[in-house]
Amino acid sequence: AEADAKEFRVGHQVLLRKSDAVSVDKNAKVTARTLAGASSYLTILLLEADNGSGDDISDATRCLIIGNINAEGAGMPDAISYDPVKINNLTQIFRTPLDITRTAKRTRLRTGDAYKEAKREALEYHSIEMEKAFLWGIMTERTGANGKPERTTAGLIPTIKTYAPNNVVDFRTWSTASHAGDDWTENFAGEDFIDTQLEVLFRYGNRQKLALCGSGALLGINKLVKNRSDFTFTSETKDYGIQVVAWKTPFGEINLMTHPLFSFESSNRNSMVIFEPANLKFRYIDDTTFYADGEKQNTGPNRIDGTKEEFLTEAGLEFHHPVGWGFWNGIGLNP
């Protein structure tokens, strides 16, 4: 493909390899590059003799750049630009109203100030709905009912599904030749599932990741611990005093934190989303702001017998390098 050919330049040192027979490995130098759409090709000079029979370079399935070769006194080679994968997102307007009548506001309750409690609840619901959108929301842009633009922001899980689809798995539908139909703790099926997914997950990114999970997912992992004791867990306190369970694996470390939005909802209880917080940025046009009723002293005919106020945020998440993140489901459940 032309896109593949563009990654090479004259002077690159390459290794020709057959994926299942490294005995074919041969060093070569790129001497020319021809771009012709799907028929693009490289001209190479072998730096070592081919076998000539059996497995030889005609069986090679990979061409790997392993360096570059330059003669004494040679001119500067051509530069190559690599196109990054661009990830776009939009900000979303979140609004949570607070409405209380004059009578309710002035009534003295044994449970405390009704207005302060209503305001506290409004802010809590505001943050919960934002957090849900930052986990499960998708990016859309359309025209609202009032004829003005209306946007939604992409959340963490849909971003993983888009840019790291191989890291989205469910034990209930996962099967291999050796574990078809096996229960979570049967024939080491759960352990093999986790080991397989960890290897894929840690191919890219940081050696330390954070996992938000439901109580059922943590229970499923704990069942494996009781069966085999091959897992290492320690309790740690991270930034801002957050308590996590550090899960040390041969591939890297995952800090597990049970999340109420996963544990509360039964369909999320055995799920886990794994990511790197350092690669998330909170981007806002207006951070969370409380808009008080500006007409409290209005005695005109249109005022209401009470107050209407709101919390408003226009924000979204900025993502970097989600290829090293994952979304696991069905942890601890049986097929």
mmCIF file with all atom_site columns, N, CA and C in Angstrom, residues 207-211 232-249 252-258:
data_model
loop_
_atom_site.group_PDB
_atom_site.id
_atom_site.type_symbol
_atom_site.label_atom_id
_atom_site.label_alt_id
_atom_site.label_comp_id
_atom_site.label_asym_id
_atom_site.label_entity_id
_atom_site.label_seq_id
_atom_site.pdbx_PDB_ins_code
_atom_site.Cartn_x
_atom_site.Cartn_y
_atom_site.Cartn_z
_atom_site.occupancy
_atom_site.B_iso_or_equiv
_atom_site.pdbx_formal_charge
_atom_site.auth_seq_id
_atom_site.auth_comp_id
_atom_site.auth_asym_id
_atom_site.auth_atom_id
_atom_site.pdbx_PDB_model_num
ATOM 1  N N  . ARG A 1 207 ? 3.479   1.781   32.099 1.00 0.00 ? 207 ARG A N  1
ATOM 2  C CA . ARG A 1 207 ? 3.497   0.508   32.838 1.00 0.00 ? 207 ARG A CA 1
ATOM 3  C C  . ARG A 1 207 ? 2.591   0.552   34.056 1.00 0.00 ? 207 ARG A C  1
ATOM 4  N N  . GLN A 1 208 ? 1.951   1.691   34.303 1.00 0.00 ? 208 GLN A N  1
ATOM 5  C CA . GLN A 1 208 ? 1.018   1.813   35.422 1.00 0.00 ? 208 GLN A CA 1
ATOM 6  C C  . GLN A 1 208 ? -0.270  2.444   34.910 1.00 0.00 ? 208 GLN A C  1
ATOM 7  N N  . LYS A 1 209 ? -1.397  1.801   35.182 1.00 0.00 ? 209 LYS A N  1
ATOM 8  C CA . LYS A 1 209 ? -2.694  2.276   34.712 1.00 0.00 ? 209 LYS A CA 1
ATOM 9  C C  . LYS A 1 209 ? -3.696  2.258   35.856 1.00 0.00 ? 209 LYS A C  1
ATOM 10 N N  . LEU A 1 210 ? -4.807  2.983   35.658 1.00 0.00 ? 210 LEU A N  1
ATOM 11 C CA . LEU A 1 210 ? -5.883  3.036   36.642 1.00 0.00 ? 210 LEU A CA 1
ATOM 12 C C  . LEU A 1 210 ? -7.093  2.306   36.079 1.00 0.00 ? 210 LEU A C  1
ATOM 13 N N  . ALA A 1 211 ? -7.764  1.531   36.922 1.00 0.00 ? 211 ALA A N  1
ATOM 14 C CA . ALA A 1 211 ? -8.979  0.813   36.519 1.00 0.00 ? 211 ALA A CA 1
ATOM 15 C C  . ALA A 1 211 ? -10.133 1.221   37.419 1.00 0.00 ? 211 ALA A C  1
ATOM 16 N N  . THR A 1 232 ? -0.924  -10.520 43.066 1.00 0.00 ? 232 THR A N  1
ATOM 17 C CA . THR A 1 232 ? -0.379  -9.726  44.158 1.00 0.00 ? 232 THR A CA 1
ATOM 18 C C  . THR A 1 232 ? -1.151  -8.426  44.277 1.00 0.00 ? 232 THR A C  1
ATOM 19 N N  . PHE A 1 233 ? -1.775  -8.196  45.455 1.00 0.00 ? 233 PHE A N  1
ATOM 20 C CA . PHE A 1 233 ? -2.551  -6.984  45.692 1.00 0.00 ? 233 PHE A CA 1
ATOM 21 C C  . PHE A 1 233 ? -2.031  -6.292  46.944 1.00 0.00 ? 233 PHE A C  1
ATOM 22 N N  . THR A 1 234 ? -1.940  -4.978  46.901 1.00 0.00 ? 234 THR A N  1
ATOM 23 C CA . THR A 1 234 ? -1.598  -4.187  48.074 1.00 0.00 ? 234 THR A CA 1
ATOM 24 C C  . THR A 1 234 ? -2.508  -2.967  48.110 1.00 0.00 ? 234 THR A C  1
ATOM 25 N N  . SER A 1 235 ? -2.791  -2.478  49.325 1.00 0.00 ? 235 SER A N  1
ATOM 26 C CA . SER A 1 235 ? -3.620  -1.287  49.476 1.00 0.00 ? 235 SER A CA 1
ATOM 27 C C  . SER A 1 235 ? -2.711  -0.063  49.503 1.00 0.00 ? 235 SER A C  1
ATOM 28 N N  . GLU A 1 236 ? -3.042  0.936   48.687 1.00 0.00 ? 236 GLU A N  1
ATOM 29 C CA . GLU A 1 236 ? -2.211  2.127   48.592 1.00 0.00 ? 236 GLU A CA 1
ATOM 30 C C  . GLU A 1 236 ? -3.080  3.376   48.572 1.00 0.00 ? 236 GLU A C  1
ATOM 31 N N  . THR A 1 237 ? -2.485  4.489   48.944 1.00 0.00 ? 237 THR A N  1
ATOM 32 C CA . THR A 1 237 ? -3.143  5.793   48.862 1.00 0.00 ? 237 THR A CA 1
ATOM 33 C C  . THR A 1 237 ? -2.455  6.609   47.783 1.00 0.00 ? 237 THR A C  1
ATOM 34 N N  . LYS A 1 238 ? -3.213  7.016   46.793 1.00 0.00 ? 238 LYS A N  1
ATOM 35 C CA . LYS A 1 238 ? -2.662  7.776   45.681 1.00 0.00 ? 238 LYS A CA 1
ATOM 36 C C  . LYS A 1 238 ? -2.953  9.269   45.865 1.00 0.00 ? 238 LYS A C  1
ATOM 37 N N  . ASP A 1 239 ? -2.809  10.036  44.798 1.00 0.00 ? 239 ASP A N  1
ATOM 38 C CA . ASP A 1 239 ? -3.024  11.479  44.844 1.00 0.00 ? 239 ASP A CA 1
ATOM 39 C C  . ASP A 1 239 ? -4.407  11.811  45.398 1.00 0.00 ? 239 ASP A C  1
ATOM 40 N N  . TYR A 1 240 ? -4.483  12.922  46.121 1.00 0.00 ? 240 TYR A N  1
ATOM 41 C CA . TYR A 1 240 ? -5.723  13.438  46.695 1.00 0.00 ? 240 TYR A CA 1
ATOM 42 C C  . TYR A 1 240 ? -6.318  12.486  47.735 1.00 0.00 ? 240 TYR A C  1
ATOM 43 N N  . GLY A 1 241 ? -5.504  11.584  48.275 1.00 0.00 ? 241 GLY A N  1
ATOM 44 C CA . GLY A 1 241 ? -5.965  10.688  49.323 1.00 0.00 ? 241 GLY A CA 1
ATOM 45 C C  . GLY A 1 241 ? -6.851  9.563   48.854 1.00 0.00 ? 241 GLY A C  1
ATOM 46 N N  . ILE A 1 242 ? -6.894  9.285   47.535 1.00 0.00 ? 242 ILE A N  1
ATOM 47 C CA . ILE A 1 242 ? -7.757  8.242   46.994 1.00 0.00 ? 242 ILE A CA 1
ATOM 48 C C  . ILE A 1 242 ? -7.176  6.873   47.330 1.00 0.00 ? 242 ILE A C  1
ATOM 49 N N  . GLN A 1 243 ? -7.995  6.005   47.927 1.00 0.00 ? 243 GLN A N  1
ATOM 50 C CA . GLN A 1 243 ? -7.577  4.652   48.269 1.00 0.00 ? 243 GLN A CA 1
ATOM 51 C C  . GLN A 1 243 ? -7.764  3.734   47.061 1.00 0.00 ? 243 GLN A C  1
ATOM 52 N N  . VAL A 1 244 ? -6.733  3.021   46.684 1.00 0.00 ? 244 VAL A N  1
ATOM 53 C CA . VAL A 1 244 ? -6.814  2.081   45.567 1.00 0.00 ? 244 VAL A CA 1
ATOM 54 C C  . VAL A 1 244 ? -6.198  0.756   45.991 1.00 0.00 ? 244 VAL A C  1
ATOM 55 N N  . VAL A 1 245 ? -6.488  -0.275  45.198 1.00 0.00 ? 245 VAL A N  1
ATOM 56 C CA . VAL A 1 245 ? -5.853  -1.581  45.380 1.00 0.00 ? 245 VAL A CA 1
ATOM 57 C C  . VAL A 1 245 ? -4.864  -1.753  44.235 1.00 0.00 ? 245 VAL A C  1
ATOM 58 N N  . ALA A 1 246 ? -3.599  -1.831  44.561 1.00 0.00 ? 246 ALA A N  1
ATOM 59 C CA . ALA A 1 246 ? -2.563  -1.959  43.539 1.00 0.00 ? 246 ALA A CA 1
ATOM 60 C C  . ALA A 1 246 ? -2.435  -3.424  43.126 1.00 0.00 ? 246 ALA A C  1
ATOM 61 N N  . TRP A 1 247 ? -2.681  -3.700  41.875 1.00 0.00 ? 247 TRP A N  1
ATOM 62 C CA . TRP A 1 247 ? -2.639  -5.049  41.317 1.00 0.00 ? 247 TRP A CA 1
ATOM 63 C C  . TRP A 1 247 ? -1.369  -5.166  40.479 1.00 0.00 ? 247 TRP A C  1
ATOM 64 N N  . LYS A 1 248 ? -0.409  -5.899  40.996 1.00 0.00 ? 248 LYS A N  1
ATOM 65 C CA . LYS A 1 248 ? 0.880   -6.033  40.322 1.00 0.00 ? 248 LYS A CA 1
ATOM 66 C C  . LYS A 1 248 ? 0.858   -7.286  39.447 1.00 0.00 ? 248 LYS A C  1
ATOM 67 N N  . THR A 1 249 ? 1.086   -7.103  38.144 1.00 0.00 ? 249 THR A N  1
ATOM 68 C CA . THR A 1 249 ? 1.084   -8.209  37.185 1.00 0.00 ? 249 THR A CA 1
ATOM 69 C C  . THR A 1 249 ? 2.438   -8.259  36.500 1.00 0.00 ? 249 THR A C  1
ATOM 70 N N  . GLY A 1 252 ? 2.590   -5.171  34.069 1.00 0.00 ? 252 GLY A N  1
ATOM 71 C CA . GLY A 1 252 ? 2.553   -3.817  34.602 1.00 0.00 ? 252 GLY A CA 1
ATOM 72 C C  . GLY A 1 252 ? 1.657   -3.781  35.818 1.00 0.00 ? 252 GLY A C  1
ATOM 73 N N  . GLU A 1 253 ? 1.434   -2.584  36.330 1.00 0.00 ? 253 GLU A N  1
ATOM 74 C CA . GLU A 1 253 ? 0.631   -2.428  37.543 1.00 0.00 ? 253 GLU A CA 1
ATOM 75 C C  . GLU A 1 253 ? -0.675  -1.708  37.218 1.00 0.00 ? 253 GLU A C  1
ATOM 76 N N  . ILE A 1 254 ? -1.779  -2.230  37.770 1.00 0.00 ? 254 ILE A N  1
ATOM 77 C CA . ILE A 1 254 ? -3.094  -1.614  37.612 1.00 0.00 ? 254 ILE A CA 1
ATOM 78 C C  . ILE A 1 254 ? -3.615  -1.233  38.994 1.00 0.00 ? 254 ILE A C  1
ATOM 79 N N  . ASN A 1 255 ? -3.972  0.028   39.155 1.00 0.00 ? 255 ASN A N  1
ATOM 80 C CA . ASN A 1 255 ? -4.561  0.496   40.409 1.00 0.00 ? 255 ASN A CA 1
ATOM 81 C C  . ASN A 1 255 ? -6.080  0.383   40.309 1.00 0.00 ? 255 ASN A C  1
ATOM 82 N N  . LEU A 1 256 ? -6.641  -0.542  41.066 1.00 0.00 ? 256 LEU A N  1
ATOM 83 C CA . LEU A 1 256 ? -8.079  -0.813  41.026 1.00 0.00 ? 256 LEU A CA 1
ATOM 84 C C  . LEU A 1 256 ? -8.826  0.091   42.000 1.00 0.00 ? 256 LEU A C  1
ATOM 85 N N  . MET A 1 257 ? -9.910  0.685   41.534 1.00 0.00 ? 257 MET A N  1
ATOM 86 C CA . MET A 1 257 ? -10.752 1.503   42.392 1.00 0.00 ? 257 MET A CA 1
ATOM 87 C C  . MET A 1 257 ? -12.215 1.212   42.062 1.00 0.00 ? 257 MET A C  1
ATOM 88 N N  . THR A 1 258 ? -12.947 0.702   43.025 1.00 0.00 ? 258 THR A N  1
ATOM 89 C CA . THR A 1 258 ? -14.373 0.467   42.782 1.00 0.00 ? 258 THR A CA 1
ATOM 90 C C  . THR A 1 258 ? -15.075 1.817   42.632 1.00 0.00 ? 258 THR A C  1
#
